[in-house]
Coordinates of C-alpha atoms and ligand atoms in Angstrom, one line a residue:
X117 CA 118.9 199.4 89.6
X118 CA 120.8 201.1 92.3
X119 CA 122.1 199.3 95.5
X120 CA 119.4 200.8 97.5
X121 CA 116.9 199.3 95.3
X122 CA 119.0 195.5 96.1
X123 CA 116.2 194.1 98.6
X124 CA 118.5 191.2 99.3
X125 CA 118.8 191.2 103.3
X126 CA 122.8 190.4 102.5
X127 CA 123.3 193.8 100.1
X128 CA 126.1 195.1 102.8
X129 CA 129.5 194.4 100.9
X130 CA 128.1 194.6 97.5
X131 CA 128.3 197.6 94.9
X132 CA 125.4 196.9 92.4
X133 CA 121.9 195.3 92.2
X134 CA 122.4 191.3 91.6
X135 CA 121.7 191.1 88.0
X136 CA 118.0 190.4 87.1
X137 CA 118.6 187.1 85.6
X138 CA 120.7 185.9 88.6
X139 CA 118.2 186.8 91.0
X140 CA 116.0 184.9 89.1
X141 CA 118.0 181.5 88.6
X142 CA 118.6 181.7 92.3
X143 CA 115.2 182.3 93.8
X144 CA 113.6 179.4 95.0
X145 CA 110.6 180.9 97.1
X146 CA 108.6 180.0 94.1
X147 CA 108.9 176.3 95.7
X148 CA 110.4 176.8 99.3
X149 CA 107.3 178.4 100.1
X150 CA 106.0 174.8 100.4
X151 CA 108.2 174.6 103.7
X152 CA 106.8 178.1 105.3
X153 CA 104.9 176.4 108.4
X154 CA 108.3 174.5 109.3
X155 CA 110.3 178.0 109.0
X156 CA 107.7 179.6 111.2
X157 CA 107.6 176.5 113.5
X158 CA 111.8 176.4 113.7
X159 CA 112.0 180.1 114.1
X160 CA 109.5 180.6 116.6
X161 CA 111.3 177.7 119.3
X162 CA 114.7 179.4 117.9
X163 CA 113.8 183.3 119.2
X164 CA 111.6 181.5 122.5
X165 CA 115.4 179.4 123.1
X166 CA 117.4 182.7 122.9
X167 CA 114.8 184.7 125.4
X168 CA 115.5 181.8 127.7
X169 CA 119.1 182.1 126.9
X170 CA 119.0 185.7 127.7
X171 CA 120.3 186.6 124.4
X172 CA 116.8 188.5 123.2
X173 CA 114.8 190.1 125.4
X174 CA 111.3 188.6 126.3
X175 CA 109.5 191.5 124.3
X176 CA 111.4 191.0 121.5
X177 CA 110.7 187.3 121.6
X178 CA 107.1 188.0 122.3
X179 CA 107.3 190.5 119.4
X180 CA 108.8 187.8 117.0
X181 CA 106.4 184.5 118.1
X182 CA 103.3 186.9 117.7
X183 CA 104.9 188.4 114.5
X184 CA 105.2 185.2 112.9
X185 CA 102.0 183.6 114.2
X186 CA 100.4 186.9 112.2
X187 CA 103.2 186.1 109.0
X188 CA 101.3 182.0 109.1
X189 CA 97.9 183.2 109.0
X190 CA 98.7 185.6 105.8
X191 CA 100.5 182.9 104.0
X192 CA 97.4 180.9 104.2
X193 CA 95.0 183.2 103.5
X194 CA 96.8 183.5 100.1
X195 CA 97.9 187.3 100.8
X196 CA 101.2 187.3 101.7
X197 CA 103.8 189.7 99.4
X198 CA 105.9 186.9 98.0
X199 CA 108.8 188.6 96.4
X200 CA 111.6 186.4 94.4
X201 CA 114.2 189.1 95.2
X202 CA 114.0 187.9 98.9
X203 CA 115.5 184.4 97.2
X204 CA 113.6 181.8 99.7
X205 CA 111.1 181.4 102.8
X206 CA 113.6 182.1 105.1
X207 CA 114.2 185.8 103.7
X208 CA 110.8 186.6 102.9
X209 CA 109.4 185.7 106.2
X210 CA 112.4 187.5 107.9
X211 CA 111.3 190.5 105.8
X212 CA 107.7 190.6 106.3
X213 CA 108.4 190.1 109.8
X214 CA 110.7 193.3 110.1
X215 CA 108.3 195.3 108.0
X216 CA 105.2 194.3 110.5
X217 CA 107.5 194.5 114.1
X218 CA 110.6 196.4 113.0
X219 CA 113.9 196.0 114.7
X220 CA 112.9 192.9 116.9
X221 CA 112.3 190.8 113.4
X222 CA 115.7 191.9 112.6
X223 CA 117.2 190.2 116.2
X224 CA 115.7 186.6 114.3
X225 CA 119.0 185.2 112.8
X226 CA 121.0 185.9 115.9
X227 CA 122.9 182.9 116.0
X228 CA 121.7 180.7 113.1
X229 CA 122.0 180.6 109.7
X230 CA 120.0 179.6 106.7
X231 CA 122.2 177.0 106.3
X232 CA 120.7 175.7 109.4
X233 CA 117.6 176.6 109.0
X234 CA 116.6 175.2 105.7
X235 CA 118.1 171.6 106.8
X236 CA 115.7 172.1 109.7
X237 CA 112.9 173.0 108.1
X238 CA 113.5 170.0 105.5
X239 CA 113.6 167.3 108.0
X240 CA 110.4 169.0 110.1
X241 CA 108.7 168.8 106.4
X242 CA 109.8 165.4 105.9
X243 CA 109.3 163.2 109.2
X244 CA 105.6 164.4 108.7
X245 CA 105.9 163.4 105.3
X246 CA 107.0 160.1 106.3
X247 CA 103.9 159.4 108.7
X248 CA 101.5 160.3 106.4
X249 CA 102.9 157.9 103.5
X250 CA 103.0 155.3 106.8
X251 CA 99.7 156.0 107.3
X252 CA 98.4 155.4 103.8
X253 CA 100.6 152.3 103.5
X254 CA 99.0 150.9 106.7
X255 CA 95.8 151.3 105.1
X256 CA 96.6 149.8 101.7
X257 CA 97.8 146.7 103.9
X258 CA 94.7 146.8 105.7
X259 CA 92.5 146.7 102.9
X260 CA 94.4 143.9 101.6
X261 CA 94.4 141.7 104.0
X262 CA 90.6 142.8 104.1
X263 CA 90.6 141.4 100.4
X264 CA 92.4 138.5 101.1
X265 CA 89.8 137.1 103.7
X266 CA 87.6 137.7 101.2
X267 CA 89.4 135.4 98.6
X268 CA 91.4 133.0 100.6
X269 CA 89.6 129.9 98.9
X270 CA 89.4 132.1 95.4
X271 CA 92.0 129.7 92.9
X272 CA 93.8 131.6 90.4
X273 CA 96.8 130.7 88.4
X274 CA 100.2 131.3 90.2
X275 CA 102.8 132.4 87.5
X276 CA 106.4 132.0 86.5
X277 CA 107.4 133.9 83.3
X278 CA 104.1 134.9 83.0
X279 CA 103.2 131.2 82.1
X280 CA 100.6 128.9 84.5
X281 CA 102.8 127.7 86.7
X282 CA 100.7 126.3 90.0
X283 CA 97.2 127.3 91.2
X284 CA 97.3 129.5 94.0
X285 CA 94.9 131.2 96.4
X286 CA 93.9 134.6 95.0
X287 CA 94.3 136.0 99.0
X288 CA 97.6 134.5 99.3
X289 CA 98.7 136.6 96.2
X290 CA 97.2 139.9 97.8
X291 CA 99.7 138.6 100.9
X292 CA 102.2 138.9 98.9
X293 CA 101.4 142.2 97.9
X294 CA 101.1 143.5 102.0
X295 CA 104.6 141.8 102.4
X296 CA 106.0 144.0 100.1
X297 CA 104.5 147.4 101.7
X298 CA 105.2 145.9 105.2
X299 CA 108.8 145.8 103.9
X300 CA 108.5 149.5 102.3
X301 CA 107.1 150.6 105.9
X302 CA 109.9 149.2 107.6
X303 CA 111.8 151.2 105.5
X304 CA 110.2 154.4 105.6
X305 CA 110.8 154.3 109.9
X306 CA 114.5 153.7 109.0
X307 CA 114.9 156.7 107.3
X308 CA 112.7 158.6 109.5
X309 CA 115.0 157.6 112.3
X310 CA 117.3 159.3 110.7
X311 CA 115.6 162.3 109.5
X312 CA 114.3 163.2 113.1
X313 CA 117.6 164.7 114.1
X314 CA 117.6 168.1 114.4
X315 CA 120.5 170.3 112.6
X316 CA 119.4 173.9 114.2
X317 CA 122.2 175.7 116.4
X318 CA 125.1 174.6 113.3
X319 CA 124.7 178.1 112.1
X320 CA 126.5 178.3 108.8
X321 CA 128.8 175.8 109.1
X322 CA 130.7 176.1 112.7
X323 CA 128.3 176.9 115.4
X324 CA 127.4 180.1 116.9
X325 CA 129.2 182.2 119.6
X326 CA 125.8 182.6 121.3
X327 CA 125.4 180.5 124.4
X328 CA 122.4 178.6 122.4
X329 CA 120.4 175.7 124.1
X330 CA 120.0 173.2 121.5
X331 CA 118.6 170.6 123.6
X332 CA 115.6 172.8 124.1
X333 CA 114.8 174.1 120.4
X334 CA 115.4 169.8 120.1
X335 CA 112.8 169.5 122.8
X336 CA 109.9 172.1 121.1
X337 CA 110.7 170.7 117.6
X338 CA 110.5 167.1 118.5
X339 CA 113.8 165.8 117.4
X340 CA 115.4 162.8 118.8
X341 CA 118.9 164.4 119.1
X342 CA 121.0 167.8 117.9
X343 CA 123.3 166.6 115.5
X344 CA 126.5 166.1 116.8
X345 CA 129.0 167.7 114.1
X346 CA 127.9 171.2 112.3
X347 CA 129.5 171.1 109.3
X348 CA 127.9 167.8 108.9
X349 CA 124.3 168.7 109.6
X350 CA 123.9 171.9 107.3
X351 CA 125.7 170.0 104.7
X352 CA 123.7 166.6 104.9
X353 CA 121.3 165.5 102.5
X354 CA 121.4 161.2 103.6
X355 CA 118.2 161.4 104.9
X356 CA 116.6 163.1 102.2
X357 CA 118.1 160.2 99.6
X358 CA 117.3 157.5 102.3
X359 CA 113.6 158.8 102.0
X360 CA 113.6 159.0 98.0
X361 CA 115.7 155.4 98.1
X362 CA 112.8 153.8 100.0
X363 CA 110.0 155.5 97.9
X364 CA 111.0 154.3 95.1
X365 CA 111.5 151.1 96.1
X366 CA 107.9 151.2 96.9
X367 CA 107.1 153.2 93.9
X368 CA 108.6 149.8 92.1
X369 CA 106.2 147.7 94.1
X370 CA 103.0 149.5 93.4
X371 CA 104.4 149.8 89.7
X372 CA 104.2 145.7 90.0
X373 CA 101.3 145.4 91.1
X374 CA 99.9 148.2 88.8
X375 CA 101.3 145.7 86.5
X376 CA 99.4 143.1 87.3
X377 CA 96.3 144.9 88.2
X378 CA 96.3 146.1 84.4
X379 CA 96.8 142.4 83.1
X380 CA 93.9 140.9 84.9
X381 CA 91.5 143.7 83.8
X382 CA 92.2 143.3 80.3
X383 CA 89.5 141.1 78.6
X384 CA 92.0 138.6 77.6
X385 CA 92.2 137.6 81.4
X386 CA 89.2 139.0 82.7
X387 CA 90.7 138.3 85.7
X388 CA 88.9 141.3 87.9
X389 CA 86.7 144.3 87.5
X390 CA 88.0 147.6 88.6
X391 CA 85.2 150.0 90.4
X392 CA 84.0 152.3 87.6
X393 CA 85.3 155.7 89.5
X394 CA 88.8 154.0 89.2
X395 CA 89.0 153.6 85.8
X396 CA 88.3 156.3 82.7
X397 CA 86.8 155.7 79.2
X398 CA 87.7 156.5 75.5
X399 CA 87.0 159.6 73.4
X400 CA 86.4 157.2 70.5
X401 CA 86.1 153.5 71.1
X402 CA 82.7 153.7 73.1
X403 CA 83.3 150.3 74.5
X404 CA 86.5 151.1 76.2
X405 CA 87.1 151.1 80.1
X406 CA 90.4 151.8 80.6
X407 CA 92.6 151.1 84.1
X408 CA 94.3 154.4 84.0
X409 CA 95.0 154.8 87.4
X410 CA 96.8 151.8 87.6
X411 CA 98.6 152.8 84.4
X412 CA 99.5 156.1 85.8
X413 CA 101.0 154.7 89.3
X414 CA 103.1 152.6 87.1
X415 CA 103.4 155.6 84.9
X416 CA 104.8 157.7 88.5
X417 CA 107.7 155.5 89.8
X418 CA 109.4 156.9 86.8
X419 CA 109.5 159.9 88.4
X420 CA 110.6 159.3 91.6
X421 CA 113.2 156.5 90.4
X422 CA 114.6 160.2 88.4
X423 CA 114.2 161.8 92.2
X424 CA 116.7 159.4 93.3
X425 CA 119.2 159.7 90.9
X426 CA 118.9 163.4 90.8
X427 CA 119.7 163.3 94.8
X428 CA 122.7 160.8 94.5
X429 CA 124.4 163.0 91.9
X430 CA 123.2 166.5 93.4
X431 CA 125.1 165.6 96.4
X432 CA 128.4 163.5 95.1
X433 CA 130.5 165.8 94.0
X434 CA 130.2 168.7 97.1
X435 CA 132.4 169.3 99.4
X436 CA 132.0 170.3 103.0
X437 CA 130.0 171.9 104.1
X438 CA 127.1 173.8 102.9
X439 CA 126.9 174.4 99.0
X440 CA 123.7 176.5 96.8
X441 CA 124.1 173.2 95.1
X442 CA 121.4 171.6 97.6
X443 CA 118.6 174.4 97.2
X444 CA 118.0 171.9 94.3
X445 CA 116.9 169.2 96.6
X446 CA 113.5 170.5 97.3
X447 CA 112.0 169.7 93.8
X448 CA 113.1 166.4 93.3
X449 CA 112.0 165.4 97.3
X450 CA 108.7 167.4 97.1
X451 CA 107.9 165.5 93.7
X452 CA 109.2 162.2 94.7
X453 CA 106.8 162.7 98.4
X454 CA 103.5 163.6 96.5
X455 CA 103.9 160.6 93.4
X456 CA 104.4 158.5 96.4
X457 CA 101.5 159.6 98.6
X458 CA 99.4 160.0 96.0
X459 CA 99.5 156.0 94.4
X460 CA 99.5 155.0 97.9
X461 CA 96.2 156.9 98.4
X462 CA 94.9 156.0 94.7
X463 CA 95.4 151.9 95.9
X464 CA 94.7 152.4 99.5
X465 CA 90.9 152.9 97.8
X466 CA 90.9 151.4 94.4
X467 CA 92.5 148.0 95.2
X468 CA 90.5 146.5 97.9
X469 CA 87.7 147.4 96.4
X470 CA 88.3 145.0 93.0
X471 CA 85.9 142.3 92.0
X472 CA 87.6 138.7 91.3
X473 CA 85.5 136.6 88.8
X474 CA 85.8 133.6 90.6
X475 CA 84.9 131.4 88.2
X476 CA 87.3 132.5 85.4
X477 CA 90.5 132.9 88.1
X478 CA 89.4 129.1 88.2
X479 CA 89.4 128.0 84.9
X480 CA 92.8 129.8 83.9
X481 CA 94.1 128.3 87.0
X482 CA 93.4 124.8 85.4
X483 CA 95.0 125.4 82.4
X484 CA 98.8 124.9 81.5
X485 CA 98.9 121.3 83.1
X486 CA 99.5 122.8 87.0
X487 CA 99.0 120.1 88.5
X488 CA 102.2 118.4 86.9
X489 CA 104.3 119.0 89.8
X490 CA 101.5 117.3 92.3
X491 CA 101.7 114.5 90.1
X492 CA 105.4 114.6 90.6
X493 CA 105.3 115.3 94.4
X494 CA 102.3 111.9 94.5
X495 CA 104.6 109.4 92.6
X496 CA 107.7 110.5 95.0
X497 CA 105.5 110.1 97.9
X498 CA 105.3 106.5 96.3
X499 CA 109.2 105.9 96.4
X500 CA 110.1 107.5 92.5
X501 CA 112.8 109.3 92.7
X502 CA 112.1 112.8 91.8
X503 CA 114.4 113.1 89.3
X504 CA 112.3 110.5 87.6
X505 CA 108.9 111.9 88.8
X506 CA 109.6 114.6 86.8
X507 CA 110.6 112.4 83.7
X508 CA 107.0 110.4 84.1
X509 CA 104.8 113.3 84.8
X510 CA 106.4 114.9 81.5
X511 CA 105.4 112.1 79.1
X512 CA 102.0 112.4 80.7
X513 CA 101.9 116.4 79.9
X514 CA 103.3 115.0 76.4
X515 CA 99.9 113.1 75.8
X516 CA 98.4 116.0 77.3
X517 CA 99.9 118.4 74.8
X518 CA 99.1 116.2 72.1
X519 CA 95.2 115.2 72.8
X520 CA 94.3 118.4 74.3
X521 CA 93.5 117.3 77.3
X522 CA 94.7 118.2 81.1
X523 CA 95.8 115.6 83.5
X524 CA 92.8 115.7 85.9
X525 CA 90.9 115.0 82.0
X526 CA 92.9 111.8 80.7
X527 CA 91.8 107.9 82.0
X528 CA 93.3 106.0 85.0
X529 CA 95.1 103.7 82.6
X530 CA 96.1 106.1 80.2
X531 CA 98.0 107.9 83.3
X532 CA 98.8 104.3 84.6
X533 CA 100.9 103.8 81.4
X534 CA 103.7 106.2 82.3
X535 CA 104.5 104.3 85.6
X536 CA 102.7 101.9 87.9
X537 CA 102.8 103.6 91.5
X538 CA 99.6 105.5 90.4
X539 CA 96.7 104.5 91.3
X540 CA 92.8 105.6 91.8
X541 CA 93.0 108.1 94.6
X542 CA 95.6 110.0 92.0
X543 CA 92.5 112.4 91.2
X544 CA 92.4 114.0 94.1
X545 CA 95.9 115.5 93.9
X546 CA 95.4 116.8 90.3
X547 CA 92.6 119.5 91.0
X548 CA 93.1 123.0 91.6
X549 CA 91.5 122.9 95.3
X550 CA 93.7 119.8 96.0
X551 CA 96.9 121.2 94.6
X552 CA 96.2 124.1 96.4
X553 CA 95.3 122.8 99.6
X554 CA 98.5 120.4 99.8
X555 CA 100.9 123.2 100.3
X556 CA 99.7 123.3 104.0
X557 CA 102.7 124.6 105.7
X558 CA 104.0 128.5 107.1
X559 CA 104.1 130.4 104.2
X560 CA 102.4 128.3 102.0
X561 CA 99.3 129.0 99.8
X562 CA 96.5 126.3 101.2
X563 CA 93.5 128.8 102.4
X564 CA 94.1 127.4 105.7
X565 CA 97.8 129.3 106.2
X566 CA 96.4 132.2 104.2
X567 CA 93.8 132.3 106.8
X568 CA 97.0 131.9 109.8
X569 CA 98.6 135.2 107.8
X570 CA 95.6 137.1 107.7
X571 CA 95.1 137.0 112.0
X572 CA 98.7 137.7 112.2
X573 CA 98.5 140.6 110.0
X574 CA 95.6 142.0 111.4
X575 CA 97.3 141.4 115.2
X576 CA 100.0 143.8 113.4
X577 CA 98.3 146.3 112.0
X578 CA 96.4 146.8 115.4
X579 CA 100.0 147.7 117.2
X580 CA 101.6 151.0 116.8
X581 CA 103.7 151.2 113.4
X582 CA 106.5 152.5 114.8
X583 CA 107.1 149.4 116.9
X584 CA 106.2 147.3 113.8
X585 CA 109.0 144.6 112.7
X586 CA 109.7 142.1 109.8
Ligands
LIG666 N1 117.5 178.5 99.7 C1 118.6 177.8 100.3 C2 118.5 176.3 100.2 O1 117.5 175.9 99.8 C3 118.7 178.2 101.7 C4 120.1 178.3 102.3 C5 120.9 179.3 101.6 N2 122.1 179.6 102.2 C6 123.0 180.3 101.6 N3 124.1 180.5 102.2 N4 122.9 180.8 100.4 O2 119.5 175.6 100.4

């Protein structure tokens, strides 16, 4: 290849064609391409700024906006001339547009850089990014605080270690599932914060010598601020980690609860019944019906727990200020984005729609003895010291153990043996609905504070998420 045939739109100080292989290993239009509306976007309030500035003239301006406008419409029709010799976005938009306007499309990169640019067009991609995982999150909560209503007074075994532990209210474990997203929303507006600042004007590293208005291109692009150092913004990649850092925290949490969902759709639970169009069925075993889609958003926060580590160490070793180093940030963020969107959407619709077996939630709830600690929490109510509740109440589980019976099953006097302060009202604190009711304070599981949760979620999820708080 000769240097005429180099397409590269830097080709001045160099004496042959870039090596094929290199210009392979260093093209990332193959993926950047994803961010082409946010390069037409930035470079469209970029050339309208430097008409205002004076620094372009109105017709080339005019020429450019109109230029790219036509450039938008061919990408997504599908019959636009990607070329991986032009590298990126930025150069193959910049090309087409010279090819279709000439010398004005070549007036574009007055006073910026890619540098700039692709940190622009990064954060543009990922504050709407942000508020549509926000979205689906708010959603998911909604439709489990929908469920919960639904099963506030549902009793299902509350679990330490995985063993019975004490009966709880099947609605106030799908509120402990919205906590958790509430948490990962509040998280996701932090790093948006952060993320809507807008980098443009830095050029390559320094700034421009072009009297630029960065507080307009701010303006058009709906940024909070220009950032305030350049070699900082085209060099910073915080946002970007702060995003994957919070995804996969909430990639952890659907994991969880994919966890769980799989566990109580097993047979051996029965717990719930997952909608048919949720789940999948075996090539062989014609009985099988299989919770794959909880399986795989457990299966996905593998990948973007990988996102965030590839970020962390992409970025620790560079020094200021811009390095190729971070054209590698794109495929770990743009995977990361879509595993998390996607669960998010796959539970938004799947979970609230589960059936509880009501009956069997019930009956596992009673196993395991847990009621003990009502027991406990009766006799202290009586004056025994807790310490020596606990002692009592364990020699009655002992008989339990032994004659295979629960507490709420064995005789007045055979309970009455173990200690003298109980008496015949002692049933009443040993059933599932009793044991549940009792824990009747903020934050507790009686149905009654489940039901105080559910009005306060739903007063939240009617205000705007951005002034949302925990
Ligand atoms: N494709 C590059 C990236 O993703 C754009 C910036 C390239 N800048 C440069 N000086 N080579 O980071």
């Amino acid at each position: 290849m000769s240097k005429a045939d180099n397409k590269a739109l830097w080709s001045g100080r160099f004496s042959e064609a870039t090596d094929e292989f290199v210009t392979a290993f260093t093209a990332s239009e193959h993926y950047d391409r994803r961010l082409f509306r946010e390069d037409i976007r930035g470079s469209k309030a970029h050339a309208r700024m430097l008409a205002d500035q004076g620094v372009l003239t109105p017709a080339d301006a005019r020429a450019i906006i109109e230029g790219l406008d036509a450039i938008a419409v061919e990408i997504e029709a599908g019959d636009f001339p990607w070329d991986p010799a032009l590298e990126d976005v930025h150069m193959n938009i910049e090309a087409r547009l010279t090819e279709r306007i000439g010398d004005a499309g070549k007036r574009l990169h007055t006073g910026r850089s890619r540098n700039d640019q692709i940190a622009t067009d990064v954060r543009l991609w990922l504050r709407a990014e942000i508020d549509a995982c926000v979205g689906l999150l708010r959603r998911f909560q909604a439709g489990l605080v929908d469920l919960a209503d639904q099963e506030a007074d549902t009793i299902m075994p509350g679990f330490t270690h995985l063993q019975v532990a004490q009966p709880v209210s099947f609605g106030h474990h799908m509120l402990a599932w919205y906590e958790m997203l509430v948490r990962d929303e509040s998280r996701l507006l932090d790093a948006r914060v952060r993320t809507n600042q807008m980098p443009l004007g830095s050029a390559a590293l320094a700034g421009t010598t072009f009297p630029i208005n960065r507080d307009q291109t701010c303006t058009e692009l709906g940024f909070d601020a220009p950032t305030r150092n350049s070699l900082d913004a085209v060099s910073d990649r915080d946002f970007a980690i702060e995003f994957v850092s919070a995804a996969a925290l909430a990639m952890t949490h659907l994991s969880r609860m994919a966890e769980e969902l799989v566990i109580w759709a097993s047979p051996i639970t029965g717990f719930i019944d997952l909608p048919d169009r949720f789940c999948t069925g075996s090539s062989i075993m014609p009985q099988k019906k299989n919770p794959d889609v909880a399986e795989l958003v457990r299966g996905k926060s593998a990948r973007v727990h990988g996102a965030l580590n590839t970020l962390l160490t992409l970025m620790k070793g560079q020094p200021l200020a811009y390095n190729r180093d971070n054209q590698e940030d794109k495929e770990p963020l743009f995977d990361a984005a879509d595993a998390l969107r996607d669960s998010l959407r796959a539970f938004a619709d799947m979970v609230p729609a589960l059936v509880v077996d009501r009956e069997r939630t019930r009956e596992a709830a009673r196993t395991g003895f847990s009621t003990a600690t009502d027991l406990a929490d009766y006799l202290v109510r009586r004056g025994v010291p807790f310490r020596d509740a606990h002692e009592i109440v364990g020699q009655a589980v002992a008989l339990g153990v032994q004659t295979g019976r629960d507490l709420a099953d064995m005789e007045l006097a055979e309970l009455q043996q173990f200690s003298d302060a109980i008496t015949g009202d002692v049933f009443e604190f040993l059933t599932v609905e009793g044991s549940v009711a009792a824990r009747d304070h903020f934050g507790g599981t009686a149905p009654d504070q489940v039901r105080k949760q559910i009005a306060a979620a739903r007063a939240r999820l009617k205000t705007d998420a951005r002034g949302g708080s925990v």
